[in-house]
CSV table of C-alpha atoms in Angstrom, one decimal:
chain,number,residue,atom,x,y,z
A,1,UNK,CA,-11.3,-3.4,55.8
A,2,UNK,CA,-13.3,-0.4,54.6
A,3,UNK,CA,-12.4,-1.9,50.9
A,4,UNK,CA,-13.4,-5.2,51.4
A,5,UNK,CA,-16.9,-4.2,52.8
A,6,UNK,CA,-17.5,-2.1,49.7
A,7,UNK,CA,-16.6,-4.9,47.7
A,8,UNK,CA,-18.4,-7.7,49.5
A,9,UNK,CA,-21.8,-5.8,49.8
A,10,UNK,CA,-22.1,-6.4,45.5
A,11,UNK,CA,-22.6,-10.1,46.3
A,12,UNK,CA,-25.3,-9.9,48.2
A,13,UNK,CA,-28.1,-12.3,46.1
A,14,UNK,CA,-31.4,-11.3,45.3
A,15,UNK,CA,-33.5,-14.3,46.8
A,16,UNK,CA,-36.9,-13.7,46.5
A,17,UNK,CA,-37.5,-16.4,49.0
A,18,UNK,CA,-34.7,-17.9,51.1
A,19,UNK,CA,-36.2,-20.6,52.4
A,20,UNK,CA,-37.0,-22.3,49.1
A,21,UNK,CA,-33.7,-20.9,47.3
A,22,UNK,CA,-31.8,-24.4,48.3
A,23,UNK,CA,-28.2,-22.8,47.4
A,24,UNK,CA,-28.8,-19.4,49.3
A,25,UNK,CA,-24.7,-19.0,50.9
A,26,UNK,CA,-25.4,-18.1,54.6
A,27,UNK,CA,-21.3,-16.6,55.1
A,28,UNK,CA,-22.5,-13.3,53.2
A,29,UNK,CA,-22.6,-10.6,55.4
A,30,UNK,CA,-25.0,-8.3,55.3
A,31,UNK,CA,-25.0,-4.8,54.5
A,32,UNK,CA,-23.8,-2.6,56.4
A,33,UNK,CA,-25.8,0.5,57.2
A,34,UNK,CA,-22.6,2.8,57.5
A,35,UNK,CA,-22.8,2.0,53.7
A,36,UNK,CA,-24.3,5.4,52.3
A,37,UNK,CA,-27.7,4.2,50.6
A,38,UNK,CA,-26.1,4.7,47.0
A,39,UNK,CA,-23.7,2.3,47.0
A,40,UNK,CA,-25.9,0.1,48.7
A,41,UNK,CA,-28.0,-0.4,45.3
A,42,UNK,CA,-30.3,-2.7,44.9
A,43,UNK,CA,-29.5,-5.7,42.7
A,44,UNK,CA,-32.9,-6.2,41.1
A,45,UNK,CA,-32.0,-2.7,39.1
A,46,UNK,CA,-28.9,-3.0,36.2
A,47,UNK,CA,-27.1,0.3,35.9
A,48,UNK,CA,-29.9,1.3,33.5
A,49,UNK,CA,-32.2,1.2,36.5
A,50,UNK,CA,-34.7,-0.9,34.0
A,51,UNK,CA,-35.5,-4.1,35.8
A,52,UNK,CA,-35.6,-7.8,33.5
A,53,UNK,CA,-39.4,-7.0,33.0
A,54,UNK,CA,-38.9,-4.1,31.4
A,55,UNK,CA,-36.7,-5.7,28.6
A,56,UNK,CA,-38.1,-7.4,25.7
A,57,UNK,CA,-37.7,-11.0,25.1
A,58,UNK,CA,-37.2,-11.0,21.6
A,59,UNK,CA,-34.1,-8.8,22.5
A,60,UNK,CA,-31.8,-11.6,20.9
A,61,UNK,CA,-33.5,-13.3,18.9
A,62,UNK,CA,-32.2,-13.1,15.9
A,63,UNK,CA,-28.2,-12.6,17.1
A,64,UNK,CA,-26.0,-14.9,16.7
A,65,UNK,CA,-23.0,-16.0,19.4
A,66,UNK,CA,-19.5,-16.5,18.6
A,67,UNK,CA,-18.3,-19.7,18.3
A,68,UNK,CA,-15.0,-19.3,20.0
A,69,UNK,CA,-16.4,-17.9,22.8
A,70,UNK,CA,-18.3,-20.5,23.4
A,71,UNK,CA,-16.2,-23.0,22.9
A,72,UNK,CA,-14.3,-20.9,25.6
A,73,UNK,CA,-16.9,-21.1,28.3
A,74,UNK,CA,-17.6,-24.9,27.7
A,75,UNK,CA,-14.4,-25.7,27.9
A,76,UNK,CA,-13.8,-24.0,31.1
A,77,UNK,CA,-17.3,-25.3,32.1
A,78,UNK,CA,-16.1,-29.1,31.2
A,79,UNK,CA,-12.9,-28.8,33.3
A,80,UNK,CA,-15.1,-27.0,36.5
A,81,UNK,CA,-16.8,-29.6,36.2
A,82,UNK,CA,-14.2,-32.2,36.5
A,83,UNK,CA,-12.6,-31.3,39.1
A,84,UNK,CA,-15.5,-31.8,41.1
A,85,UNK,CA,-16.5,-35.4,40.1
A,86,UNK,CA,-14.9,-39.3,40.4
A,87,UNK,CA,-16.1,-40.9,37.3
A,88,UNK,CA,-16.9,-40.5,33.9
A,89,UNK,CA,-20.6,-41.2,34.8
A,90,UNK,CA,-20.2,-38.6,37.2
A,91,UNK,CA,-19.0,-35.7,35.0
A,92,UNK,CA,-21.5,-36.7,32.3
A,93,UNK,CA,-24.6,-36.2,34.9
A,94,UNK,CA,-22.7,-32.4,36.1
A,95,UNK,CA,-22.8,-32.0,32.7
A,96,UNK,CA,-26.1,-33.1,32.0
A,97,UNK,CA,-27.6,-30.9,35.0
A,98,UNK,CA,-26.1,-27.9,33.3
A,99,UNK,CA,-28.0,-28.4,30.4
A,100,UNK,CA,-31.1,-29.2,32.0
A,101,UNK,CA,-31.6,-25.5,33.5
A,102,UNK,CA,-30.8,-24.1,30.1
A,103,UNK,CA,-33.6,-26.6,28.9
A,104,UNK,CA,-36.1,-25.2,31.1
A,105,UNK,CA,-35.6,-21.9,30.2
A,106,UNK,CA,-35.5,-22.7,26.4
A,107,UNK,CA,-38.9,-24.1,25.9
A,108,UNK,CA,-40.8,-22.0,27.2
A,109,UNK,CA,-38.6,-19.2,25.9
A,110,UNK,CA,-39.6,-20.9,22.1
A,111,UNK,CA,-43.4,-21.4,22.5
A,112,UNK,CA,-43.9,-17.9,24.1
A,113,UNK,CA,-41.8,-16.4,20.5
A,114,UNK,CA,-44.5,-18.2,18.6
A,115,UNK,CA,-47.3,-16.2,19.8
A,116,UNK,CA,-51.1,-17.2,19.5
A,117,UNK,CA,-50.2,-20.1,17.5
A,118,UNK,CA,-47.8,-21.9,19.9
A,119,UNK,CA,-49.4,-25.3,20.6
A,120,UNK,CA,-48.9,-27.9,23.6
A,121,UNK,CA,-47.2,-31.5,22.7
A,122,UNK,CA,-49.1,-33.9,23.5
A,123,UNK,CA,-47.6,-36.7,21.8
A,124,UNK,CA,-44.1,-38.6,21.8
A,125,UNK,CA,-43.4,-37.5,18.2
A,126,UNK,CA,-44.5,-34.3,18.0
A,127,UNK,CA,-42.6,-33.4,20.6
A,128,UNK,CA,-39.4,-34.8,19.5
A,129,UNK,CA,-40.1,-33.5,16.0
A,130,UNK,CA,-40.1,-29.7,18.1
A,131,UNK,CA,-36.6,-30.8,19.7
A,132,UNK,CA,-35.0,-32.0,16.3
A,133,UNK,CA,-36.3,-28.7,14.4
A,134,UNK,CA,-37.2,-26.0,16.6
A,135,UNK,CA,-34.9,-26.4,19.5
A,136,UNK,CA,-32.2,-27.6,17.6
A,137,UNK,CA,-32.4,-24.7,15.0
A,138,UNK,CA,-32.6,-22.4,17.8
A,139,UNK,CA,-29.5,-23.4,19.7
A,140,UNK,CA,-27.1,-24.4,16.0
A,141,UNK,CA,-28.9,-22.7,13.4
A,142,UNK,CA,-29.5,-26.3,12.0
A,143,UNK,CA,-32.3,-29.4,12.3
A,144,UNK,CA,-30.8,-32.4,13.9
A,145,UNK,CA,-29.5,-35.2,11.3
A,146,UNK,CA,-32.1,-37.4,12.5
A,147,UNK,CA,-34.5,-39.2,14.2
A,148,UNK,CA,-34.8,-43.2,15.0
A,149,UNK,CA,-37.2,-45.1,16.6
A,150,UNK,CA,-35.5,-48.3,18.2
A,151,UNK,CA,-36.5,-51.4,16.6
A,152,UNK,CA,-36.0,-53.6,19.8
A,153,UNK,CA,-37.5,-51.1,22.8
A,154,UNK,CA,-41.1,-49.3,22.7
A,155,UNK,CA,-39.8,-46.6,24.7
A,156,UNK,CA,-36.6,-45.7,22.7
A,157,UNK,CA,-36.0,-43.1,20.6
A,158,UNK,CA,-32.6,-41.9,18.8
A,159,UNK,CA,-31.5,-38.4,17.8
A,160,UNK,CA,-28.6,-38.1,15.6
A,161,UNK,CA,-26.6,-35.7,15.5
A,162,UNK,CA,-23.6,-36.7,12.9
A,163,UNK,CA,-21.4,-33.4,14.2
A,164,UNK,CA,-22.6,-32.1,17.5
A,165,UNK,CA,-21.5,-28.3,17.8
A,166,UNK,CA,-20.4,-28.5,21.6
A,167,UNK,CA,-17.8,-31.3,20.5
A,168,UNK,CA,-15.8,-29.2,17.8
A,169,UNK,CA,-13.3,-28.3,20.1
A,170,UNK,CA,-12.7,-31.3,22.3
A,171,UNK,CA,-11.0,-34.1,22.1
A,172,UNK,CA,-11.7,-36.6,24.4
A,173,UNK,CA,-8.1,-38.9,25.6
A,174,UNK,CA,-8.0,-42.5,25.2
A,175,UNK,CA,-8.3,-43.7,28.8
A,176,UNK,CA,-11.8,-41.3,29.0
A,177,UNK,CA,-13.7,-42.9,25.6
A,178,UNK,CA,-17.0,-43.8,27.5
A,179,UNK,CA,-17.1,-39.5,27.7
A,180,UNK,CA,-18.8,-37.8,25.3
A,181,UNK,CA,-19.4,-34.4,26.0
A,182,UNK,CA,-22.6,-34.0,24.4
A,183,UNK,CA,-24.5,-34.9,27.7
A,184,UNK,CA,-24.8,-31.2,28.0
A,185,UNK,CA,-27.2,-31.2,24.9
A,186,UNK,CA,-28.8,-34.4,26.0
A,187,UNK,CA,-29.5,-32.0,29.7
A,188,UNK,CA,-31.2,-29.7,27.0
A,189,UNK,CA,-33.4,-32.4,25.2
A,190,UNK,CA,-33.8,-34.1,28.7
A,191,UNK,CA,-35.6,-30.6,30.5
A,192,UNK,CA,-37.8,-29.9,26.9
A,193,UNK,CA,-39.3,-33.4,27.5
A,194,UNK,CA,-39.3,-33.0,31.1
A,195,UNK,CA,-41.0,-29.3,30.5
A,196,UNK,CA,-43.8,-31.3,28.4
A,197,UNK,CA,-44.3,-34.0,30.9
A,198,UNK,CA,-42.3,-36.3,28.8
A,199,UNK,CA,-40.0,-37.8,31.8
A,200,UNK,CA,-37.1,-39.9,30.6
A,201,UNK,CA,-33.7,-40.4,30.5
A,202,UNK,CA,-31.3,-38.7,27.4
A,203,UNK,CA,-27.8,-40.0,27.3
A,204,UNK,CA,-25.4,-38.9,24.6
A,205,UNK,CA,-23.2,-41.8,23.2
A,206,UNK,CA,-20.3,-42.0,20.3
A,207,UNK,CA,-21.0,-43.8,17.6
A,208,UNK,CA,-17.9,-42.9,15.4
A,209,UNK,CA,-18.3,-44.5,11.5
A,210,UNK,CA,-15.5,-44.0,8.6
A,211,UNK,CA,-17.4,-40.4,7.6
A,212,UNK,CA,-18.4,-39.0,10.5
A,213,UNK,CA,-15.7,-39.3,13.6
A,214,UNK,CA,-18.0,-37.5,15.8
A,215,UNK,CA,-21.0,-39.0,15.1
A,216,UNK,CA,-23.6,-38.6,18.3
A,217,UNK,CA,-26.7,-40.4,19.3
A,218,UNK,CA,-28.4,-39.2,21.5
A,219,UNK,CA,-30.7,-42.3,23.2
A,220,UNK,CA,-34.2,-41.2,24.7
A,221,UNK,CA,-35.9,-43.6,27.0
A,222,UNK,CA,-39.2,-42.5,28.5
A,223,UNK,CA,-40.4,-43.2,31.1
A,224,UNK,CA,-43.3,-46.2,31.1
A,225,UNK,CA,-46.2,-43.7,31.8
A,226,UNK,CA,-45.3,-41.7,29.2
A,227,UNK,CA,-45.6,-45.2,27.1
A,228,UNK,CA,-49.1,-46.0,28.5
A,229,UNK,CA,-50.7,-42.6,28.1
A,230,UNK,CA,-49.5,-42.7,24.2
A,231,UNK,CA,-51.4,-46.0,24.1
A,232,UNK,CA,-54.5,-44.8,25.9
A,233,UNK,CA,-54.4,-41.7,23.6
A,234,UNK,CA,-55.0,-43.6,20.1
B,1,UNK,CA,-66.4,-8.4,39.4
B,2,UNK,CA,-63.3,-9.4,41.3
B,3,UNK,CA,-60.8,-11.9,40.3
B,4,UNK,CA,-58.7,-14.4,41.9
B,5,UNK,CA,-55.3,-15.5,39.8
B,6,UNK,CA,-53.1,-17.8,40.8
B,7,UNK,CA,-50.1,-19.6,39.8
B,8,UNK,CA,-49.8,-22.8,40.3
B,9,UNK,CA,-46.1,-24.9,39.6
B,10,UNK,CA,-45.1,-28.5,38.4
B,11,UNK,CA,-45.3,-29.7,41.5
B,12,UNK,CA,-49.2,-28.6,41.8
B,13,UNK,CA,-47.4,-25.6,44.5
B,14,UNK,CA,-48.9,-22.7,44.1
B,15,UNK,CA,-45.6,-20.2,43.5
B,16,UNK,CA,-48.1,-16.8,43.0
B,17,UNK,CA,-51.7,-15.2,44.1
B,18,UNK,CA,-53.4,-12.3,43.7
B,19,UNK,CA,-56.6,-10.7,43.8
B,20,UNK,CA,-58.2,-7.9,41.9
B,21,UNK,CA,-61.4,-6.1,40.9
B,22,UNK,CA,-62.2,-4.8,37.0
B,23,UNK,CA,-61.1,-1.8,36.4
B,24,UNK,CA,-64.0,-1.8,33.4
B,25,UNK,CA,-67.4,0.3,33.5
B,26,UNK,CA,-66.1,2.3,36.6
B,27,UNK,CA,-64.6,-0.4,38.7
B,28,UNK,CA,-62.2,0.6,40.9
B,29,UNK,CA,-60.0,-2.3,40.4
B,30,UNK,CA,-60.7,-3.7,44.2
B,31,UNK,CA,-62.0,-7.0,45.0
B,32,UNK,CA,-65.1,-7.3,46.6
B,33,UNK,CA,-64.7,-10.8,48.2
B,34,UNK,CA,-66.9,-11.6,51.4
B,35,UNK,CA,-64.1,-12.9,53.9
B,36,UNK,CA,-65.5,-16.6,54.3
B,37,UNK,CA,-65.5,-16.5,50.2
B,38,UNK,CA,-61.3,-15.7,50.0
B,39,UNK,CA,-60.9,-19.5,51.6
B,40,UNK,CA,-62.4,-20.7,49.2
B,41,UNK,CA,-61.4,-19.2,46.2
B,42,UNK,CA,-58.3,-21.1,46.8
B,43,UNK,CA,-59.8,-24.4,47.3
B,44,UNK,CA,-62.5,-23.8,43.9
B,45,UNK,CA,-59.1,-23.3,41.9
B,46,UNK,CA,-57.5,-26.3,43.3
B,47,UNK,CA,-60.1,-28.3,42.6
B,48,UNK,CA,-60.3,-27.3,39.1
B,49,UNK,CA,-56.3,-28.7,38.9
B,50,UNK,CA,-58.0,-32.2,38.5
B,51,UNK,CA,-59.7,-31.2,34.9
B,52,UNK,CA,-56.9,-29.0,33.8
B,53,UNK,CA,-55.2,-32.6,34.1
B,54,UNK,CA,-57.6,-33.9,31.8
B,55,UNK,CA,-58.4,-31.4,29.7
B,56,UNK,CA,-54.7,-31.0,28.7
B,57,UNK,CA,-54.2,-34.2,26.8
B,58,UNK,CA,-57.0,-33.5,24.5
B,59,UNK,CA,-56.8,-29.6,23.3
B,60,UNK,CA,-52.9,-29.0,22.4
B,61,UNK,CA,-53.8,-24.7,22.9
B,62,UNK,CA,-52.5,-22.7,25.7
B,63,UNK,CA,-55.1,-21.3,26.8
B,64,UNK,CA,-58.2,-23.5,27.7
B,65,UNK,CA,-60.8,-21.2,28.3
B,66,UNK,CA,-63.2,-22.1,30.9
B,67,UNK,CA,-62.6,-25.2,32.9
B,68,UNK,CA,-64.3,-25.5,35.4
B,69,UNK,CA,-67.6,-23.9,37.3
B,70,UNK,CA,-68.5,-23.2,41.2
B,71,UNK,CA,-72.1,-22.1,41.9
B,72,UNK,CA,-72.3,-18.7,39.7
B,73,UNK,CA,-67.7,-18.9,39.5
B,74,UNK,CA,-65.9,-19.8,36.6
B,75,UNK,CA,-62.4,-20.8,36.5
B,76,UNK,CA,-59.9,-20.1,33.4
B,77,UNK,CA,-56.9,-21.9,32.7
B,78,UNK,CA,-53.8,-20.8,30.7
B,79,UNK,CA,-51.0,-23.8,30.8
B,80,UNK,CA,-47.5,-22.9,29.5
B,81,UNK,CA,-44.8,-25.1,27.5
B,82,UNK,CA,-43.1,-26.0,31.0
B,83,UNK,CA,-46.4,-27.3,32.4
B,84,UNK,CA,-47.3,-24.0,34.8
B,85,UNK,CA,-50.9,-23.4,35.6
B,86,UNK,CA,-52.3,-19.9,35.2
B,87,UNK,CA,-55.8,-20.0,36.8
B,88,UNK,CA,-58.4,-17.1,36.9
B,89,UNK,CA,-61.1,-17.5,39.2
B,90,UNK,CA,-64.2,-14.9,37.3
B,91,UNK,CA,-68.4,-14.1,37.4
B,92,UNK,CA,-68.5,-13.1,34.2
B,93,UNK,CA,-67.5,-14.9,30.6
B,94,UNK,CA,-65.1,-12.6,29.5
B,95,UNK,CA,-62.8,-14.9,27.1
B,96,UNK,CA,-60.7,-12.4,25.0
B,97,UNK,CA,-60.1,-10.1,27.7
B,98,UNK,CA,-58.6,-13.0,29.5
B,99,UNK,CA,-56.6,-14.6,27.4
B,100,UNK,CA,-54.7,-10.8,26.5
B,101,UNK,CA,-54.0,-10.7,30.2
B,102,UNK,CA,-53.0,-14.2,30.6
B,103,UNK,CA,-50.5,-14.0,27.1
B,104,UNK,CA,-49.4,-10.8,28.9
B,105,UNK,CA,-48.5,-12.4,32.4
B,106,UNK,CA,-47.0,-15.7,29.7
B,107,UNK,CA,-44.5,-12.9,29.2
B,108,UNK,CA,-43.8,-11.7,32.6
B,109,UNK,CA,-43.6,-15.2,34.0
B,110,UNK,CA,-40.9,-16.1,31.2
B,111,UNK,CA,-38.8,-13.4,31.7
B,112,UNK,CA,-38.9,-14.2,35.3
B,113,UNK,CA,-37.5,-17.6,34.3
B,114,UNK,CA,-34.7,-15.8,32.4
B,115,UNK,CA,-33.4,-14.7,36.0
B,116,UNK,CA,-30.6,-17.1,36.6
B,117,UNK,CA,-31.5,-17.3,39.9
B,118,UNK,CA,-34.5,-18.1,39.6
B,119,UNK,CA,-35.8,-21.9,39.2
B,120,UNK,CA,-39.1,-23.3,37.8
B,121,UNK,CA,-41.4,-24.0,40.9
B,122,UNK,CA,-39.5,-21.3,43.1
B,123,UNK,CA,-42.0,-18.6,44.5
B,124,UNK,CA,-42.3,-15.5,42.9
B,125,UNK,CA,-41.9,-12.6,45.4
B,126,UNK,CA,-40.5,-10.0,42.9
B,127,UNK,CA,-42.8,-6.9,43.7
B,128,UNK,CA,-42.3,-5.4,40.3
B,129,UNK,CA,-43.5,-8.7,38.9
B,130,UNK,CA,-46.5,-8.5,40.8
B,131,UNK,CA,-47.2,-4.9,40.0
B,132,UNK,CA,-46.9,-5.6,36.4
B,133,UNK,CA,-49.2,-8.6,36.6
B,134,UNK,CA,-52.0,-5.7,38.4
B,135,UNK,CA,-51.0,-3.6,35.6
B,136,UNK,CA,-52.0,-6.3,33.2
B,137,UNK,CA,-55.6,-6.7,35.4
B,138,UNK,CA,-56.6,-2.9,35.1
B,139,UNK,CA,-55.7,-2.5,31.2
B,140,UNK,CA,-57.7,-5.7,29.9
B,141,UNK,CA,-60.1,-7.1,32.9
């Protein structure tokens, strides 16, 4: 009994506010006082007792990530996720949603790295031209392959990606070919525009040709206010 | 000179306050608001989230300088990437000094995002966050 207190007290969450925290688990017991005030440490604190504001951001800049390891953790990510979804639809939204918070945190992660001269987008192609270079070199060290405009729709857009990264590893089975597990980087591209006040929608699709098997576009629909306010802005 | 900041999210929520006094030519770093003035500091700053709305589809910058003036106030805005509103309420023009402590709060408000469990909108209740952000006030305001 003893034992498991000791090792239940560690889970204890820092929530800064409860009441807005929507996700805050109400079974966690909390600390007991018998607890000797060292063990009882505060979480804000890592084992260096240096809290996240005393770190600097450029910490990582410039290192890189293994690949397999990654490929680890998305995998494993892909199948959590499916086992908590009905549909392919569904898996690709979880998926999506992962991305999104990783999104958020990116862009303004980038523009605070470029310093004095970091600049607002305030227009539909300057901000995808940051996603295809700037967030896209960030994330795989590489531009994007490309970047349409659809011919039929005002308020589509295509990014190409002819061998998305996330993809190397997976291999999607016959009865699931609507899946591509891209929507992850489309969750990404999605929060950026989201960040900018660029609402849309950013699926990721398969367009396999005789080259490039694993061809991805990514489609980007915005929403019709973002249409009208490029009109009003010249 | 005292100083009302605030933070203001997406969701025009406000997720941080503070108030302050300079800390320059002797100041003791206190504010010196009269009580019925506090109220409204909050709504002056509000009000100024209307031009900020405006003003941000014309200058592409960060920070925006002035925005927006109250009697003998001024208000400063700083907007970052994810569309978070940085507003300083001031008596005094005081531009450069205001934008290091803004770019300096820019950091402390983006490494606050890097908290997993933290989400953008979410109050900010960290106490060593707001301690650095009055660190910020006494070095450059």
């Amino acid at each position: 009994m003893q034992r498991g207190d000791s090792l239940n007290s560690p889970f204890v969450p820092f929530s800064p506010n409860p009441s807005i925290q929507q996700g805050t688990p109400t079974s966690t017991p909390p600390l007991k006082h018998t607890l000797s005030s060292s063990t009882s440490s505060n979480l804000r604190y890592s084992s260096s007792r240096k809290s996240i504001y005393d770190r600097h951001l450029n910490r990582s800049q410039r290192s890189e990530l293994s690949k397999a390891s990654f490929a680890f953790l998305f995998g494993e990510m892909v199948q959590y996720a499916q086992k908590r979804v009905n549909g392919i639809a569904d898996l690709e939204k979880k998926l999506n949603l992962h991305g999104y918070s990783i999104g958020q945190r990116l862009l303004e992660l980038l523009l605070w790295r470029e310093g004095r001269s970091a600049k607002r987008e305030t227009r539909i192609l300057g901000i995808l031209q940051f996603i295809t270079t700037t967030v896209y070199r960030s994330i795989f060290n590489k531009p994007a392959d490309g970047l349409e405009k659809s011919r039929d729709n005002e308020d589509e857009y295509m990014l190409i990606d002819n061998d998305p990264m996330v993809n190397s590893y997976i291999s999607v089975p016959k009865e699931m070919s609507q899946l591509n597990c891209a929507a992850f980087v489309a969750g990404i591209i999605e929060a950026v525009l989201d960040g900018c006040l660029f609402p849309g929608r950013v699926t990721a699709h398969s367009v396999p040709t005789e080259q490039l098997p694993a061809k991805t576009v990514f489609l980007i629909k915005f929403d019709e206010s973002v249409i009208e306010r490029e009109s009003v802005l010249g | 000179m005292s100083f009302y900041f605030a933070i203001v999210g997406t969701k025009d929520n406000p997720i941080y306050e503070a108030e302050f006094g300079t800390s320059k030519q002797g100041g003791d770093g206190v504010a010196r608001f009269r009580e019925e003035q506090r109220s409204m500091n909050q709504f002056i700053v509000h009000s100024s989230l209307d031009i900020v709305e405006e003003v941000q589809w014309a200058t592409p910058t960060m920070y925006m300088k002035c925005v927006d003036k109250f009697n003998n106030l001024q208000v400063s805005c700083f907007l970052t990437a994810g569309n978070i509103k940085f507003l300083l309420l001031h008596d005094q023009k005081a531009d450069d000094a205001i934008r290091q402590f803004f770019t300096d709060v820019y950091d402390l408000y983006t490494k606050t995002l890097m908290n997993p469990f933290y989400e953008v909108d979410m109050r900010i209740t960290s106490g060593v966050f707001d301690g650095k952000v009055k660190q910020a006030a006494k070095k450059y305001l």
